[in-house]
């Protein structure tokens, strides 16, 4: 269908003249801003999409310094030379809220660090909790949907939230952490950071260990109770951003001690839990924390949009001798993070700063790209192929263990509730859960969620039931530990190469 406009009348002619003037001004302004250095962000800030998750954030610059030599377990240069430094950029964020949401909302926090090492950028894309809600990457988009708005009411929905979680009980460990006071930290710089995922530290000879990385705040993990967090959400929704900026401006530089836990492949094969399970922690008494360095934030940004909002963190940005494990959720993040950054920031568009020069945008077998090789790589020096093959055979069946819920999934959250939390912690946990679960409309979802908590601890479930005026519930029926899928059957079988 075409629309015919009669431009012969003075009124229509004037409209077109005014439209033309506005269009010329817009184009001139666009052209000038795009050539005006830092001021170009005034235009571009309104042009890139908001992050789907981790939309609200704060950031700063600083450095990582190696304080201990890990040369007995890795050949990674960053961890083998005491005193070696790398410049760092850190972005903290809430996960589920929009860009205008409150910094003190009950939510996990992202803890992303970009280390500019001599071997390239190393990104640690961590959280402030050591575990997560899931261990199957196929569930990730479904889980995120439950944290967003209802398609009809356009409101956050407690029924969606608890309906998903109570049907995926591997989330119990993370939920107990989230609904404790650790779910509402006192600012971004007063919390710990954890890799959650398992990585590998590799040596020149191909030997390697599994590792998890922890950043422990030197000032301690400081939290708010629910009432204080809610009050701040109304009075100062940007509390986290403000307190981080003002702390650095006052030269009270936040710092974290960086530790690693390590586990050999043989230890992994006899570990009570799956080494690839993102819902489990490694007990410190069995796998002690070993210090490796210090992270310090000592510089506020000059332009938040240019230096923090446009930063594209991804766990696929790594350096020689630090490798991802076969953790399926980590593997999914290796490609999904760069994909979403290309969508948000553009490829060869707004973020194009230093590309490949005149080189064609395709590979050539006559003039191929060259890649850095290092001794610990699969194409490097001789490796212990028999040992590696045996473990890879074992790990190849490990994902089956992640596909079902058993009594193993309630052991760690039960220990957290019964042995780690004190009476005040437990009271706050019950109150926080009841305050949210009480908004659920469906009695079926309420009953199932109470069964979910009864699987952790019957008294916890009963206290929540009393607080929301619901009947007590029995634990969910799940397999006992003795019937958990065993992927250890092939451990001692000979491997033919």
XYZ file of N, CA and C in Angstrom, residues 37-131:
285
model
N 35.783 12.009 20.094
C 36.481 11.322 21.171
C 35.522 10.826 22.232
N 35.823 11.082 23.511
C 34.997 10.530 24.582
C 33.534 10.948 24.523
N 33.256 12.139 23.935
C 31.865 12.591 23.920
C 30.988 11.751 23.016
N 31.594 10.930 22.149
C 30.764 10.093 21.288
C 29.898 9.137 22.115
N 30.300 8.844 23.317
C 29.503 7.934 24.134
C 28.173 8.559 24.520
N 28.069 9.891 24.478
C 26.780 10.519 24.756
C 25.730 10.027 23.775
N 26.151 9.786 22.554
C 25.226 9.261 21.551
C 25.123 7.749 21.648
N 26.231 7.091 21.711
C 26.236 5.636 21.615
C 25.656 4.971 22.845
N 25.689 5.643 23.989
C 25.187 5.034 25.208
C 23.736 4.642 25.064
N 22.989 5.356 24.259
C 21.573 5.078 24.100
C 21.316 4.081 22.984
N 22.357 3.564 22.369
C 22.175 2.764 21.166
C 22.410 1.274 21.355
N 23.147 0.844 22.376
C 23.402 -0.586 22.516
C 22.344 -1.190 23.428
N 21.952 -2.422 23.164
C 20.915 -3.049 23.997
C 21.401 -3.295 25.417
N 20.461 -3.278 26.323
C 20.744 -3.640 27.715
C 21.060 -5.132 27.789
N 21.973 -5.490 28.689
C 22.233 -6.910 28.907
C 20.956 -7.620 29.356
N 20.753 -8.838 28.861
C 19.580 -9.615 29.266
C 19.675 -9.959 30.749
N 20.848 -10.368 31.202
C 21.132 -10.543 32.623
C 22.356 -9.704 32.960
N 22.534 -9.426 34.220
C 23.648 -8.587 34.687
C 23.567 -7.175 34.105
N 22.354 -6.643 33.982
C 22.187 -5.329 33.359
C 22.699 -4.196 34.240
N 22.508 -4.319 35.555
C 22.886 -3.234 36.470
C 24.252 -3.524 37.057
N 25.176 -2.601 36.905
C 26.523 -2.903 37.377
C 27.328 -1.686 37.780
N 28.506 -1.966 38.284
C 29.475 -0.946 38.677
C 30.855 -1.497 38.372
N 31.845 -0.621 38.239
C 33.167 -1.127 37.900
C 34.282 -0.176 38.253
N 35.497 -0.719 38.187
C 36.697 0.063 38.492
C 37.902 -0.665 37.922
N 39.045 0.005 37.978
C 40.307 -0.576 37.518
C 41.226 -0.836 38.709
N 42.205 -1.696 38.486
C 43.173 -2.006 39.527
C 44.233 -2.937 38.994
N 44.671 -3.852 39.831
C 45.734 -4.766 39.392
C 45.652 -6.079 40.167
N 46.177 -7.127 39.542
C 46.408 -8.404 40.207
C 47.905 -8.547 40.382
N 48.334 -9.007 41.564
C 49.752 -9.250 41.822
C 49.939 -10.663 42.354
N 50.850 -11.399 41.740
C 51.162 -12.746 42.195
C 51.958 -12.670 43.494
N 51.508 -13.432 44.480
C 52.183 -13.416 45.783
C 52.799 -14.763 46.150
N 52.428 -15.821 45.429
C 52.934 -17.157 45.731
C 53.234 -17.897 44.430
N 54.242 -18.731 44.480
C 54.690 -19.486 43.302
C 53.942 -20.817 43.220
N 53.216 -21.018 42.121
C 52.486 -22.269 41.898
C 53.152 -23.141 40.835
N 54.469 -22.989 40.674
C 55.148 -23.703 39.600
C 55.137 -25.218 39.780
N 54.780 -25.703 40.973
C 54.692 -27.147 41.161
C 53.439 -27.739 40.513
N 52.440 -26.883 40.211
C 51.206 -27.399 39.618
C 50.856 -26.746 38.284
N 51.551 -25.673 37.890
C 51.226 -25.022 36.621
C 52.437 -24.283 36.069
N 52.433 -24.110 34.752
C 53.455 -23.297 34.094
C 52.891 -21.950 33.652
N 51.697 -21.597 34.150
C 51.084 -20.310 33.821
C 51.952 -19.185 34.383
N 52.437 -18.304 33.500
C 53.377 -17.259 33.916
C 52.820 -16.371 35.027
N 51.519 -16.124 34.989
C 50.921 -15.229 35.971
C 51.017 -15.784 37.384
N 51.119 -17.123 37.513
C 51.086 -17.757 38.822
C 52.422 -18.368 39.231
N 53.476 -18.078 38.488
C 54.764 -18.701 38.807
C 55.868 -17.695 39.086
N 55.550 -16.425 39.020
C 56.561 -15.387 39.269
C 56.035 -14.446 40.346
N 56.522 -14.595 41.555
C 56.084 -13.743 42.654
C 56.400 -12.289 42.338
N 55.433 -11.421 42.515
C 55.603 -10.007 42.220
C 55.112 -9.600 40.853
N 54.786 -10.562 39.983
C 54.287 -10.229 38.641
C 52.912 -9.583 38.759
N 52.709 -8.503 38.004
C 51.459 -7.759 38.066
C 50.757 -7.755 36.710
N 49.446 -7.634 36.746
C 48.643 -7.463 35.533
C 47.558 -6.442 35.845
N 47.369 -5.501 34.946
C 46.296 -4.529 35.120
C 44.951 -5.228 35.055
N 43.997 -4.733 35.821
C 42.697 -5.397 35.930
C 41.564 -4.394 35.756
N 40.501 -4.846 35.140
C 39.233 -4.123 35.105
C 38.173 -5.059 35.656
N 37.365 -4.560 36.589
C 36.370 -5.387 37.255
C 34.987 -4.780 37.050
N 34.025 -5.639 36.752
C 32.628 -5.211 36.707
C 31.821 -6.085 37.667
N 31.168 -5.448 38.635
C 30.242 -6.121 39.539
C 28.827 -5.881 39.029
N 27.915 -6.784 39.340
C 26.558 -6.612 38.829
C 25.568 -7.453 39.611
N 24.321 -7.003 39.637
C 23.237 -7.891 40.016
C 22.876 -8.696 38.770
N 22.146 -9.789 38.943
C 21.904 -10.701 37.818
C 20.558 -10.468 37.153
N 19.486 -10.502 37.923
C 18.155 -10.550 37.329
C 17.522 -9.212 37.020
N 17.947 -8.151 37.699
C 17.260 -6.872 37.570
C 17.612 -6.105 36.315
N 16.715 -5.172 35.956
C 16.992 -4.294 34.825
C 18.020 -3.233 35.215
N 18.412 -2.406 34.250
C 19.496 -1.448 34.507
C 19.117 -0.399 35.545
N 17.820 -0.201 35.778
C 17.406 0.778 36.782
C 17.027 0.164 38.110
N 17.282 -1.134 38.292
C 16.870 -1.819 39.518
C 17.798 -1.466 40.672
N 17.403 -1.915 41.866
C 18.154 -1.559 43.077
C 19.385 -2.445 43.257
N 20.476 -1.827 43.678
C 21.722 -2.561 43.924
C 21.616 -3.519 45.113
N 20.653 -3.280 46.007
C 20.549 -4.103 47.209
C 19.495 -5.201 47.079
N 18.993 -5.456 45.872
C 17.994 -6.508 45.673
C 18.573 -7.869 46.047
N 17.690 -8.789 46.477
C 18.128 -10.162 46.759
C 18.405 -10.844 45.430
N 19.669 -11.122 45.181
C 20.082 -11.596 43.866
C 21.546 -12.033 43.981
N 21.969 -13.022 43.196
C 23.422 -13.243 43.098
C 24.083 -12.018 42.468
N 25.379 -11.896 42.660
C 26.143 -10.798 42.058
C 27.191 -11.367 41.102
N 27.285 -10.760 39.944
C 28.376 -11.083 39.049
C 29.661 -10.431 39.524
N 30.786 -11.094 39.276
C 32.101 -10.621 39.735
C 33.061 -10.925 38.590
N 33.078 -10.040 37.581
C 33.850 -10.277 36.354
C 35.140 -9.472 36.384
N 36.243 -10.139 36.060
C 37.578 -9.539 36.145
C 38.310 -9.765 34.832
N 38.821 -8.709 34.243
C 39.645 -8.807 33.042
C 41.079 -8.488 33.416
N 41.947 -9.508 33.340
C 43.362 -9.348 33.658
C 44.146 -9.240 32.359
N 44.901 -8.167 32.203
C 45.674 -7.929 30.976
C 47.092 -8.455 31.189
N 47.278 -9.704 30.841
C 48.549 -10.368 31.110
C 49.466 -10.267 29.898
N 50.719 -10.668 30.075
C 51.661 -10.642 28.952
C 51.291 -11.653 27.874
N 50.448 -12.629 28.207
C 50.025 -13.636 27.240
C 48.638 -13.353 26.678
N 48.082 -12.191 26.990
C 46.753 -11.840 26.498
C 45.778 -11.627 27.637
N 44.533 -11.346 27.282
C 43.513 -11.091 28.294
C 43.031 -12.400 28.919
N 42.951 -12.394 30.240
C 42.371 -13.500 30.989
C 41.131 -12.966 31.693
N 39.962 -13.526 31.355
C 38.716 -13.091 31.986
C 38.266 -14.121 33.004
N 38.047 -13.659 34.219
C 37.420 -14.482 35.249
C 35.984 -13.989 35.385
N 35.040 -14.744 34.866
C 33.639 -14.329 34.906
C 32.964 -15.145 36.002
N 33.040 -14.609 37.215
C 32.665 -15.342 38.423
C 31.364 -14.787 39.011
N 30.933 -15.390 40.112
C 29.801 -14.911 40.912
C 30.236 -14.733 42.353
N 29.329 -14.176 43.167
C 29.651 -14.026 44.590
C 29.129 -15.209 45.404
N 28.721 -16.271 44.721
C 28.322 -17.516 45.384
C 29.156 -18.649 44.799
N 29.543 -19.639 45.611
C 30.418 -20.700 45.113
C 29.691 -21.762 44.296
N 28.342 -21.725 44.291
C 27.550 -22.695 43.533
C 26.518 -21.936 42.704
